[in-house]
PDB file of C-alpha atoms in Angstrom:
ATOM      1  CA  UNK A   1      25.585  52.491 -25.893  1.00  0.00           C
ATOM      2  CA  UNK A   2      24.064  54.242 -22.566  1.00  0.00           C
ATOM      3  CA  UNK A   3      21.124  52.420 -21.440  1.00  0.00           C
ATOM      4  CA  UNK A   4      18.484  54.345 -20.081  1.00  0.00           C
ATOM      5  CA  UNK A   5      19.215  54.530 -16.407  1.00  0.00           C
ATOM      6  CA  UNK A   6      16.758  55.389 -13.595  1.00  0.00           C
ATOM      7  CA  UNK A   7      15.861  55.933 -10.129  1.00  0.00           C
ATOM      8  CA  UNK A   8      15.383  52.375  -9.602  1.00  0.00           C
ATOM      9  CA  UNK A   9      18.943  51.726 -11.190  1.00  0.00           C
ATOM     10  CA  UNK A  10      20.434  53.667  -8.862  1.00  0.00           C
ATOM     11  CA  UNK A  11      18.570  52.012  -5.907  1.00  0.00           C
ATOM     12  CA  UNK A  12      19.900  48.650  -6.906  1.00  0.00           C
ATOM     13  CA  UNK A  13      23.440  50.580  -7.511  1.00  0.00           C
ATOM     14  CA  UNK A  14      23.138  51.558  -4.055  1.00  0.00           C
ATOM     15  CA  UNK A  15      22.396  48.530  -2.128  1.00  0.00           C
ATOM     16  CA  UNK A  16      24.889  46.749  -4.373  1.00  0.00           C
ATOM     17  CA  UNK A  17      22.228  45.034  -6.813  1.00  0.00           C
ATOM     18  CA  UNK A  18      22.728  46.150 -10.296  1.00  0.00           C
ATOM     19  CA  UNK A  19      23.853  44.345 -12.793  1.00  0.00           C
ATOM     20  CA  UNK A  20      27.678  44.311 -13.618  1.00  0.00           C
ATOM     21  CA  UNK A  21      27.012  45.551 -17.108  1.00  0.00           C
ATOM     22  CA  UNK A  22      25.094  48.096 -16.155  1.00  0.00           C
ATOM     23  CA  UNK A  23      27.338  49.888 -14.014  1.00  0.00           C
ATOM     24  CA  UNK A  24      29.018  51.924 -16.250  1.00  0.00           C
ATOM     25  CA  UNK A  25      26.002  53.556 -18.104  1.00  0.00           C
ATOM     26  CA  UNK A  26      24.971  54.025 -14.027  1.00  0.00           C
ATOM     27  CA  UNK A  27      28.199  56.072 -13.210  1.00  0.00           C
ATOM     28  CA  UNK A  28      27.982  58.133 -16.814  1.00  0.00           C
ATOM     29  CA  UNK A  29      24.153  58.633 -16.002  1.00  0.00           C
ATOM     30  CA  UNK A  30      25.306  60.319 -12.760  1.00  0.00           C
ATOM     31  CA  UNK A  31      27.670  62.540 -14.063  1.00  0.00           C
ATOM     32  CA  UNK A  32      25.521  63.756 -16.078  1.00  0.00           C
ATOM     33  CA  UNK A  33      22.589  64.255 -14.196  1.00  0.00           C
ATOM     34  CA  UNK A  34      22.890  65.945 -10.837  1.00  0.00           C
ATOM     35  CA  UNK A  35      19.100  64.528  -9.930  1.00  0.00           C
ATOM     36  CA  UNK A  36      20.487  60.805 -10.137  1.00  0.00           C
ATOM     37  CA  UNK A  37      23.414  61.862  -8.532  1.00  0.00           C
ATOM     38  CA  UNK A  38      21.818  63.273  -5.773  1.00  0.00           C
ATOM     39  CA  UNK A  39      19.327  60.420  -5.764  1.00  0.00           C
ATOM     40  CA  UNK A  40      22.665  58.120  -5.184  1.00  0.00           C
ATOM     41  CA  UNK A  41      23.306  60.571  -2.423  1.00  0.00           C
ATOM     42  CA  UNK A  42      20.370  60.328  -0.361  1.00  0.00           C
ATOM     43  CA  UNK A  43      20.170  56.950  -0.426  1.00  0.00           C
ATOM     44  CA  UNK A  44      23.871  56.052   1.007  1.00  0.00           C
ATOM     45  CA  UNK A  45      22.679  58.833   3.148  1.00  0.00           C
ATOM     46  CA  UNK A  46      19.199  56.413   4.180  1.00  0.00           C
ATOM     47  CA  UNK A  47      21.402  53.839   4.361  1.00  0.00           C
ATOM     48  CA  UNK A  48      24.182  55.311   6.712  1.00  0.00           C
ATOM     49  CA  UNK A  49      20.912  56.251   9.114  1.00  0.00           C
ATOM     50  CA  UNK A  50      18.870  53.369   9.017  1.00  0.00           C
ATOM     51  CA  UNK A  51      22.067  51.204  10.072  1.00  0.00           C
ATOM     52  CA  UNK A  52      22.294  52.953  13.707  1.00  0.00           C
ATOM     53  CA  UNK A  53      19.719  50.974  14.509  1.00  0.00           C
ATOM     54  CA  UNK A  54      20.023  46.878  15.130  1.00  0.00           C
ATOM     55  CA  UNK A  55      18.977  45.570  18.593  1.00  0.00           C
ATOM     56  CA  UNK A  56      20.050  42.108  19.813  1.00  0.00           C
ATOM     57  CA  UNK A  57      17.601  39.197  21.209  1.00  0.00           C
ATOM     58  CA  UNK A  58      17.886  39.157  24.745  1.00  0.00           C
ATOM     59  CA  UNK A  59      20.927  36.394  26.290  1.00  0.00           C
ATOM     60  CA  UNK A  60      18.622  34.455  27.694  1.00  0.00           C
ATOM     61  CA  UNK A  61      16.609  33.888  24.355  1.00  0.00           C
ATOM     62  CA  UNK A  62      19.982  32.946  22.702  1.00  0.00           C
ATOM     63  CA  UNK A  63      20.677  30.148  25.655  1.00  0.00           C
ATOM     64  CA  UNK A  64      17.597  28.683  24.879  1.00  0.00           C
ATOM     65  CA  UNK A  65      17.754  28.414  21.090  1.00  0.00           C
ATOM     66  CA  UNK A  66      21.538  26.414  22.065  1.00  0.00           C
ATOM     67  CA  UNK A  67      20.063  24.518  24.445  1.00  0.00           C
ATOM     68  CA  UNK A  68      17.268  23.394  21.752  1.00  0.00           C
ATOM     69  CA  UNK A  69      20.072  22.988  19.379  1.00  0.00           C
ATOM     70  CA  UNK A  70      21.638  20.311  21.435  1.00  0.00           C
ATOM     71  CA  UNK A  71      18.874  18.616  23.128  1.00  0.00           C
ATOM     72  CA  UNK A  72      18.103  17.731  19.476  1.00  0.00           C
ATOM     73  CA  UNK A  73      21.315  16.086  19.007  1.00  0.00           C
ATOM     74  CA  UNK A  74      20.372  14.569  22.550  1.00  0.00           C
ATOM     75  CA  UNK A  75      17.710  12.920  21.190  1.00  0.00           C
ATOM     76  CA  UNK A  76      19.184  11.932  18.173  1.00  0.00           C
ATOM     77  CA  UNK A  77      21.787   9.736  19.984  1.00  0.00           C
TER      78      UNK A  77
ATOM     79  CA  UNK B   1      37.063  30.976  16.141  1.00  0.00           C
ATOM     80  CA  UNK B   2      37.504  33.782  13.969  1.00  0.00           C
ATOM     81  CA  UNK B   3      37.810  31.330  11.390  1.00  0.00           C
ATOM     82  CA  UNK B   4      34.283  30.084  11.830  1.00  0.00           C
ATOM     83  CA  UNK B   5      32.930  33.447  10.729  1.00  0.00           C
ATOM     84  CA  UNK B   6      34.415  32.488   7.017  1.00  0.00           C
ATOM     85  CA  UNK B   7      32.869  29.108   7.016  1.00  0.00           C
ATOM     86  CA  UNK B   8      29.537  29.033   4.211  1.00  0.00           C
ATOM     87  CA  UNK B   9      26.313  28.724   5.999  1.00  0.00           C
ATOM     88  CA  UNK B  10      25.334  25.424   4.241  1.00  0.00           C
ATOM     89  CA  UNK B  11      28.598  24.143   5.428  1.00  0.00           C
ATOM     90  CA  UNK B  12      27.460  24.985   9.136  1.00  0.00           C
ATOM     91  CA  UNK B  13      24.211  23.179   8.613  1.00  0.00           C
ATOM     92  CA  UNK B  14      25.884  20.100   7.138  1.00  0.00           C
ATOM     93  CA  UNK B  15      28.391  19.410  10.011  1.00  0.00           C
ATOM     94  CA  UNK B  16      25.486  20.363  12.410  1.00  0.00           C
ATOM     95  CA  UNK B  17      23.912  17.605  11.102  1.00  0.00           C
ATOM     96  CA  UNK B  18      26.810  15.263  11.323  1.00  0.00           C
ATOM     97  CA  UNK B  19      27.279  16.424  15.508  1.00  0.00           C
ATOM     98  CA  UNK B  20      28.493  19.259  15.690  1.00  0.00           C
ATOM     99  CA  UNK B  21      26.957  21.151  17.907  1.00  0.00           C
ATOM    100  CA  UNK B  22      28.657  24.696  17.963  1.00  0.00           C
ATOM    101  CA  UNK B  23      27.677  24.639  14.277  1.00  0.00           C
ATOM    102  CA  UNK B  24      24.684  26.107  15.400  1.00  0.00           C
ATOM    103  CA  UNK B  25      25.528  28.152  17.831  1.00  0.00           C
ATOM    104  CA  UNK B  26      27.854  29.822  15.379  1.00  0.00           C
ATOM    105  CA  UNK B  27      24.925  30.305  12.759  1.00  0.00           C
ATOM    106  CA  UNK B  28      22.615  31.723  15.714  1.00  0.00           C
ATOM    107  CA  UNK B  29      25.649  34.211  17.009  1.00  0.00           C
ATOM    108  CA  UNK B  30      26.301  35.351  13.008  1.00  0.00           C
ATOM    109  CA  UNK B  31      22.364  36.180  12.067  1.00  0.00           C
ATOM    110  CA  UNK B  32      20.809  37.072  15.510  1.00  0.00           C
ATOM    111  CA  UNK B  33      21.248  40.495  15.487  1.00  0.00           C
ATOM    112  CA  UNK B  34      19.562  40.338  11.718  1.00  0.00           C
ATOM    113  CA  UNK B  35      17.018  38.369  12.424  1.00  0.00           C
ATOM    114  CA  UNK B  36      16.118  39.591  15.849  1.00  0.00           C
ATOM    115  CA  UNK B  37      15.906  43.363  14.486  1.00  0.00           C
ATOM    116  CA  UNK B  38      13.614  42.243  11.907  1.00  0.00           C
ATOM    117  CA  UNK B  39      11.465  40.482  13.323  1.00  0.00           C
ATOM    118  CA  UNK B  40      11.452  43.566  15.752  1.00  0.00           C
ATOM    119  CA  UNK B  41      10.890  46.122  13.624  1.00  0.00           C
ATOM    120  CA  UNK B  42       7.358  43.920  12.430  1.00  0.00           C
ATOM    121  CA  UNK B  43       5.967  43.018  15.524  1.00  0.00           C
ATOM    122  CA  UNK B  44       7.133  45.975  17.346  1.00  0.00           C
ATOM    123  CA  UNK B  45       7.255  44.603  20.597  1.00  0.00           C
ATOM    124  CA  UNK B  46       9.982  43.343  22.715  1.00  0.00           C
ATOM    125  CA  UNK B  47       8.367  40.530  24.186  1.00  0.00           C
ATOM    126  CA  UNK B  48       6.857  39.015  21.194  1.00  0.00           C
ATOM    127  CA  UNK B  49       9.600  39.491  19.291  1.00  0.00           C
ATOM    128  CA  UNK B  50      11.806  37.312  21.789  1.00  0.00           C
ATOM    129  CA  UNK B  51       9.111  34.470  21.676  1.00  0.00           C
ATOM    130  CA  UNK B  52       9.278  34.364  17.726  1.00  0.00           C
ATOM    131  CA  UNK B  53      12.614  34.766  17.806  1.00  0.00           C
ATOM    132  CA  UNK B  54      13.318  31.587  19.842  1.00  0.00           C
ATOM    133  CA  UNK B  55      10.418  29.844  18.021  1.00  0.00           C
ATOM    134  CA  UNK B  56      12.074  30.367  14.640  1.00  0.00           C
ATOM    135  CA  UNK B  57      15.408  28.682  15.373  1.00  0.00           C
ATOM    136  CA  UNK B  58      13.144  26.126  17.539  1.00  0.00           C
ATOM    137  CA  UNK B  59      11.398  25.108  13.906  1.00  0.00           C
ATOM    138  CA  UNK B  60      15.004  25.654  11.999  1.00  0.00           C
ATOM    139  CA  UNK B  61      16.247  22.999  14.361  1.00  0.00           C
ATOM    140  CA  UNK B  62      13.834  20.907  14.188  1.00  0.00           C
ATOM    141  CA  UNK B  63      13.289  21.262  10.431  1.00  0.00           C
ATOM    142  CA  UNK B  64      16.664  20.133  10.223  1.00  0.00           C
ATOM    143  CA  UNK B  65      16.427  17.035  12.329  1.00  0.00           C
ATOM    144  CA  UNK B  66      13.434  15.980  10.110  1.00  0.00           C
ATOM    145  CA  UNK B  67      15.767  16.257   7.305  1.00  0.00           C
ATOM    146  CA  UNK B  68      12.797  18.614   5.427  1.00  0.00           C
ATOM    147  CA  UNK B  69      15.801  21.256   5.079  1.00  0.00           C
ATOM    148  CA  UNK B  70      16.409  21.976   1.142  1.00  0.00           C
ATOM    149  CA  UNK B  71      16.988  25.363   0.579  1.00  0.00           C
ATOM    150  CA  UNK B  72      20.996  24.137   0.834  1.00  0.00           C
ATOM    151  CA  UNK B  73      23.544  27.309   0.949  1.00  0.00           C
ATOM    152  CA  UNK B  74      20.744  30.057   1.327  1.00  0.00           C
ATOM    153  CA  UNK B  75      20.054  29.600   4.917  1.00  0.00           C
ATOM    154  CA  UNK B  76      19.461  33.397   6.112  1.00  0.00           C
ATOM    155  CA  UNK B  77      16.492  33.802   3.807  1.00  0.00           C
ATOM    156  CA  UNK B  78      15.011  30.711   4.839  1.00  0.00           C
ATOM    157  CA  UNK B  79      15.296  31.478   8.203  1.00  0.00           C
ATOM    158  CA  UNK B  80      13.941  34.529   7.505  1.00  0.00           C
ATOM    159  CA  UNK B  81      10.907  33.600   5.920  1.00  0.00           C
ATOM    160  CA  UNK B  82       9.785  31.432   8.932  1.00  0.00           C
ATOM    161  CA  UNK B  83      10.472  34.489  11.038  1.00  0.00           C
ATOM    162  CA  UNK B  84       8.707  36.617   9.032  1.00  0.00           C
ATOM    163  CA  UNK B  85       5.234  34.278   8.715  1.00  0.00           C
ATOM    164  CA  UNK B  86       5.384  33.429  12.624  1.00  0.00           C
ATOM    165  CA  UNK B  87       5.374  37.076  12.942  1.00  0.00           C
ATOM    166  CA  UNK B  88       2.411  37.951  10.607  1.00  0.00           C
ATOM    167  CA  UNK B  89       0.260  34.860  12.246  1.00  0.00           C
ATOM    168  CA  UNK B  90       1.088  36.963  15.599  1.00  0.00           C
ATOM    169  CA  UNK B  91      -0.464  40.268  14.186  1.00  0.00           C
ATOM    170  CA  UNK B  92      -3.163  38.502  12.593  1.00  0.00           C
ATOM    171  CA  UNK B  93      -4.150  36.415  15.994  1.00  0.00           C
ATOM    172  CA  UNK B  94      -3.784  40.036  17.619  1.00  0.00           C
ATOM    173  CA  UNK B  95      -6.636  41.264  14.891  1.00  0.00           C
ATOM    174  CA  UNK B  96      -8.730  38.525  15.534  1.00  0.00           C
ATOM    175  CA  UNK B  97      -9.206  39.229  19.121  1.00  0.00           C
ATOM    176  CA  UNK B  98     -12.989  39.684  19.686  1.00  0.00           C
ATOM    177  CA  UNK B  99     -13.687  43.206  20.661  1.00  0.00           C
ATOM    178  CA  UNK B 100     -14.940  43.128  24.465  1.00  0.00           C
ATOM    179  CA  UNK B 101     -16.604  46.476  26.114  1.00  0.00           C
ATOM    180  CA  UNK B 102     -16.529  47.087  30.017  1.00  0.00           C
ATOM    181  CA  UNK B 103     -20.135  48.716  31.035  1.00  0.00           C
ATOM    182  CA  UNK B 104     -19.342  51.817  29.576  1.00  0.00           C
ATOM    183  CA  UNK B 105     -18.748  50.465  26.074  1.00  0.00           C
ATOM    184  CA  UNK B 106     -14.997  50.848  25.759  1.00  0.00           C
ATOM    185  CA  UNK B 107     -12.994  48.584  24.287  1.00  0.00           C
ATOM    186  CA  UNK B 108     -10.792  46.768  26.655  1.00  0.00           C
ATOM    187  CA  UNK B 109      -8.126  46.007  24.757  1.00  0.00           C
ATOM    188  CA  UNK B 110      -7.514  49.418  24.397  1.00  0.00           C
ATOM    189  CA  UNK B 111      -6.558  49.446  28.016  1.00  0.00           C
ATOM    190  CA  UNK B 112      -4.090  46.167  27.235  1.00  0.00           C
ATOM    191  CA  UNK B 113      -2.684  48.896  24.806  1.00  0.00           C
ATOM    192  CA  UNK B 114      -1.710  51.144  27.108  1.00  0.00           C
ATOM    193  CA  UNK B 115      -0.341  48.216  28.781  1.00  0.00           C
ATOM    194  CA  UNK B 116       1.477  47.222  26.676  1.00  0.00           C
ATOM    195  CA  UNK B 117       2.917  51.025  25.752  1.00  0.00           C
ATOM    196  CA  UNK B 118       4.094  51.005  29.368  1.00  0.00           C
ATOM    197  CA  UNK B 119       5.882  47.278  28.924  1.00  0.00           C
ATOM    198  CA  UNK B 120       8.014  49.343  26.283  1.00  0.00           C
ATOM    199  CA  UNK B 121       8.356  52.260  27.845  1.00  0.00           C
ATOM    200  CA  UNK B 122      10.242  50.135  29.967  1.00  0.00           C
ATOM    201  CA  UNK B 123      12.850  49.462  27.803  1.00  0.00           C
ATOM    202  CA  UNK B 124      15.867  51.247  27.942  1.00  0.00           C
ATOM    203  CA  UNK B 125      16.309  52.564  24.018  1.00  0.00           C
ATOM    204  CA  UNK B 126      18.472  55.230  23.026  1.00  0.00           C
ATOM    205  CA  UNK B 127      16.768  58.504  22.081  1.00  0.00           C
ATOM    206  CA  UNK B 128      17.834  58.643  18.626  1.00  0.00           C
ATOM    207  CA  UNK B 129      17.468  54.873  17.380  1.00  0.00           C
ATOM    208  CA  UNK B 130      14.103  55.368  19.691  1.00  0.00           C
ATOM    209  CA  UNK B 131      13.392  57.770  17.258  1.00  0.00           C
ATOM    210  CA  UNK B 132      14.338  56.106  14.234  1.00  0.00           C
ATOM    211  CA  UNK B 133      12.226  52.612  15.820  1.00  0.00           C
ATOM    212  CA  UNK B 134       9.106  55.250  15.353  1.00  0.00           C
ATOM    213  CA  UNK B 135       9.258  56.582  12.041  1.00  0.00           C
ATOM    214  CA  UNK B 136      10.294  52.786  10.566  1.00  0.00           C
ATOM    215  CA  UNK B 137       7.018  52.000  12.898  1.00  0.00           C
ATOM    216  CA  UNK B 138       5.068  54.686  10.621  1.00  0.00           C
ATOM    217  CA  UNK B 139       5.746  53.536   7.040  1.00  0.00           C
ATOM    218  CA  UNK B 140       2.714  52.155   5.406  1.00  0.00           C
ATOM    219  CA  UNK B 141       2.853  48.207   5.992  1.00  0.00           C
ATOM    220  CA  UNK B 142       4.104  47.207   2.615  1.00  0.00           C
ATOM    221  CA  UNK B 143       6.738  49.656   2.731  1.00  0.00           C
ATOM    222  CA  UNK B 144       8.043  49.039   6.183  1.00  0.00           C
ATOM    223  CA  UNK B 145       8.454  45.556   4.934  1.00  0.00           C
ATOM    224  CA  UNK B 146      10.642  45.688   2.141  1.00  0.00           C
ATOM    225  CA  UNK B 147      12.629  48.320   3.649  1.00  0.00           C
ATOM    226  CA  UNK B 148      12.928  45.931   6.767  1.00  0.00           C
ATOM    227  CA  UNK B 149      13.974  42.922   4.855  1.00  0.00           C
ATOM    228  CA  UNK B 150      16.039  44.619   2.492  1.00  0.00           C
ATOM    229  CA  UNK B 151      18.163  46.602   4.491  1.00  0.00           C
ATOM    230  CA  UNK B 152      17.778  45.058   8.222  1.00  0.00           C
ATOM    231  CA  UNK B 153      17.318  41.584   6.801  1.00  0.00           C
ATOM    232  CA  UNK B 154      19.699  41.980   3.911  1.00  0.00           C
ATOM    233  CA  UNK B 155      17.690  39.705   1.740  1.00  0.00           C
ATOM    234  CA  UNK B 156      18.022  40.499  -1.956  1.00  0.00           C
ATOM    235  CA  UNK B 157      14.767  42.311  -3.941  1.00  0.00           C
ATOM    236  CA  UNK B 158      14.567  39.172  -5.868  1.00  0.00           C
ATOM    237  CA  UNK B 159      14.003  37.155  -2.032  1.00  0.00           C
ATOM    238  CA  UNK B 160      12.241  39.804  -0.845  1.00  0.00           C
ATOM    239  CA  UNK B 161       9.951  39.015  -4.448  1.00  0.00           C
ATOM    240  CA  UNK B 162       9.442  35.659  -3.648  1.00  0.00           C
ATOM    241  CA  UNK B 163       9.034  35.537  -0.175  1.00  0.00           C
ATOM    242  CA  UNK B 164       5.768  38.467  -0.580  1.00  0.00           C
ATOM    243  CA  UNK B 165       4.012  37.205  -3.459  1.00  0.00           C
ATOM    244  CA  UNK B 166       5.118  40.714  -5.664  1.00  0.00           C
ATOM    245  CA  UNK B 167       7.331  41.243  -8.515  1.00  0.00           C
ATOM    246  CA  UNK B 168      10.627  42.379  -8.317  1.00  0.00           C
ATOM    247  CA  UNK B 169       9.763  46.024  -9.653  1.00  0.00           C
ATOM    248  CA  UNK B 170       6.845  46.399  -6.962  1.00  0.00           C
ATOM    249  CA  UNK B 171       9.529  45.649  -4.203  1.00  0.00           C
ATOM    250  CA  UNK B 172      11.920  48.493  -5.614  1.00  0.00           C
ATOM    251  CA  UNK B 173       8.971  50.812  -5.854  1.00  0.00           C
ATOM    252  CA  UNK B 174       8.268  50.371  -2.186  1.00  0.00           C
ATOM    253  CA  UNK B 175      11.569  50.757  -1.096  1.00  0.00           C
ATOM    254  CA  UNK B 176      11.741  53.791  -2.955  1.00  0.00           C
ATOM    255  CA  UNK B 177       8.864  55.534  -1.517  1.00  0.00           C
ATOM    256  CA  UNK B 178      10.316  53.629   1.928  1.00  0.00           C
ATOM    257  CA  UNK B 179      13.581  56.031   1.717  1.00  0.00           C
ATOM    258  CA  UNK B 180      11.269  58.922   0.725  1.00  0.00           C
ATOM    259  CA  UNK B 181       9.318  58.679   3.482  1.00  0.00           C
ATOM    260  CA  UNK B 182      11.940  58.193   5.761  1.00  0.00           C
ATOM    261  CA  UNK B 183      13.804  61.081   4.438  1.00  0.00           C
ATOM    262  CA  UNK B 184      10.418  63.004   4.971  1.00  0.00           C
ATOM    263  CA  UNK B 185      10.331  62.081   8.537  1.00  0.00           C
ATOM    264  CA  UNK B 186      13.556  62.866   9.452  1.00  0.00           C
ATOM    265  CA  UNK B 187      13.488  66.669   8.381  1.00  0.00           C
ATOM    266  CA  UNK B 188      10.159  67.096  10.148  1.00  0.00           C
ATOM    267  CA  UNK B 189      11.867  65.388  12.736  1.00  0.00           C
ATOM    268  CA  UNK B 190      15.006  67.410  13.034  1.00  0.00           C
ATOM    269  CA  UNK B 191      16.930  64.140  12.737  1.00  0.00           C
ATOM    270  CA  UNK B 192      20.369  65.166  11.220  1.00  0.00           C
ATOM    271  CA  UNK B 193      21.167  63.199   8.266  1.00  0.00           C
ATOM    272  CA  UNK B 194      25.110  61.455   8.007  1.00  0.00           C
TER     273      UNK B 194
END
């Protein structure tokens, strides 16, 4: 039986969320409709976009997080 | 060292706790750029987001030497979650700075503004992920959120739930309107899509 799939299934499809079992009636509920198939689409397309942009804390922020790390094992002793 | 990368979170945290110092270091080299970029991407400023950075693996560390850690295996989110209320007490303690005028009646923190502007304009950013920081910048609060700890953060729907006080349904509807928006942007924008 095809459950009733919608935008919001395919969301979850697309960031890798939606149930196992409901995976099939996902993929049938494309082919069959070119709006949730172009809804897919656009959001791998988001997706592809909105990872070109990570930035990285700054070296010195990272040496004093380690530092911190190990002072507390330090202190422990 | 490669084979570190493999090794469960919880199972870092647990030798860290026995001694093992590059435990740590190997859970603050594997979520940085995560947690960093998020907390980025909600402050919005450089600076700040250095000082809460640091400060969030400063009370991970020493929430683990207290032995109040519980959330065992599910570190990220944790983490997370104390990134994401330092950063939120930061905007709030920026609203609740009293409004002073100079003689002529304008605000002065409107010139710390512009200050501030120029602090960022000093940083070198690529055009296009410059571009990309901006319209992210320009979602409506509640949708910049989910959208930054869903896909930036890579917490689940279900976290992201949880960690706002909404239902699960509410955090897909934001995200939704999230991509929409973004979409929207990007074509007034000229920004080619992939």
């Amino acid at each position: 039986m095809t459950k009733n799939i919608t935008k919001q299934h395919i969301l979850l499809l697309s960031y890798g969320e939606l149930s196992t079992d409901l995976i099939p009636s996902a993929i049938e509920a494309m082919d069959s409709d070119p709006e949730l198939k172009g809804y897919y689409n656009q959001c791998n397309r988001m997706k592809a976009e909105l990872d070109r942009f990570s930035v990285d804390p700054h070296p010195t922020s990272v040496s004093i997080v380690n530092e911190h790390s190990h002072d507390g094992h330090t202190e422990a002793v | 060292m490669h084979n570190k990368e493999i090794i469960p979170d919880g199972v870092l945290l647990k030798v860290y706790l026995e001694g093992n110092e590059s435990a740590m270091e190997t859970l603050v080299r594997r979520h940085k750029t995560r947690i960093y970029t998020s907390i980025y991407l909600l402050v919005h400023d450089r600076y700040l987001a250095e000082d809460i950075f640091q400060e969030t693996f400063i009370k991970v560390i020493n929430c683990l030497r207290s032995g109040k850690y519980t959330h065992e295996g599910k570190f990220l989110p944790w983490a997370l979650r104390i990134a994401r209320n330092l950063a939120i007490d930061s905007i709030r303690h920026k609203g609740r700075l009293p409004v002073v005028t100079d003689s002529e009646g304008n605000d002065i923190f409107s010139y710390l503004n512009v200050h501030e502007d120029s602090r960022e304009s000093i940083m070198v950013e690529k055009e296009e992920t410059g571009a990309l920081h901006e319209m992210i910048r320009q979602l409506p609060e509640e949708q910049r959120e989910v959208l930054v700890l869903r896909h930036y953060a890579d917490l689940s729907f279900k976290e992201i739930a949880e960690m706002t006080g909404t239902n699960i349904n509410t955090c897909i509807g934001r995200m939704h309107y999230a991509l929409i928006n973004m979409r929207k942007m990007m074509q007034k924008n000229f920004v080619r899509l992939k």
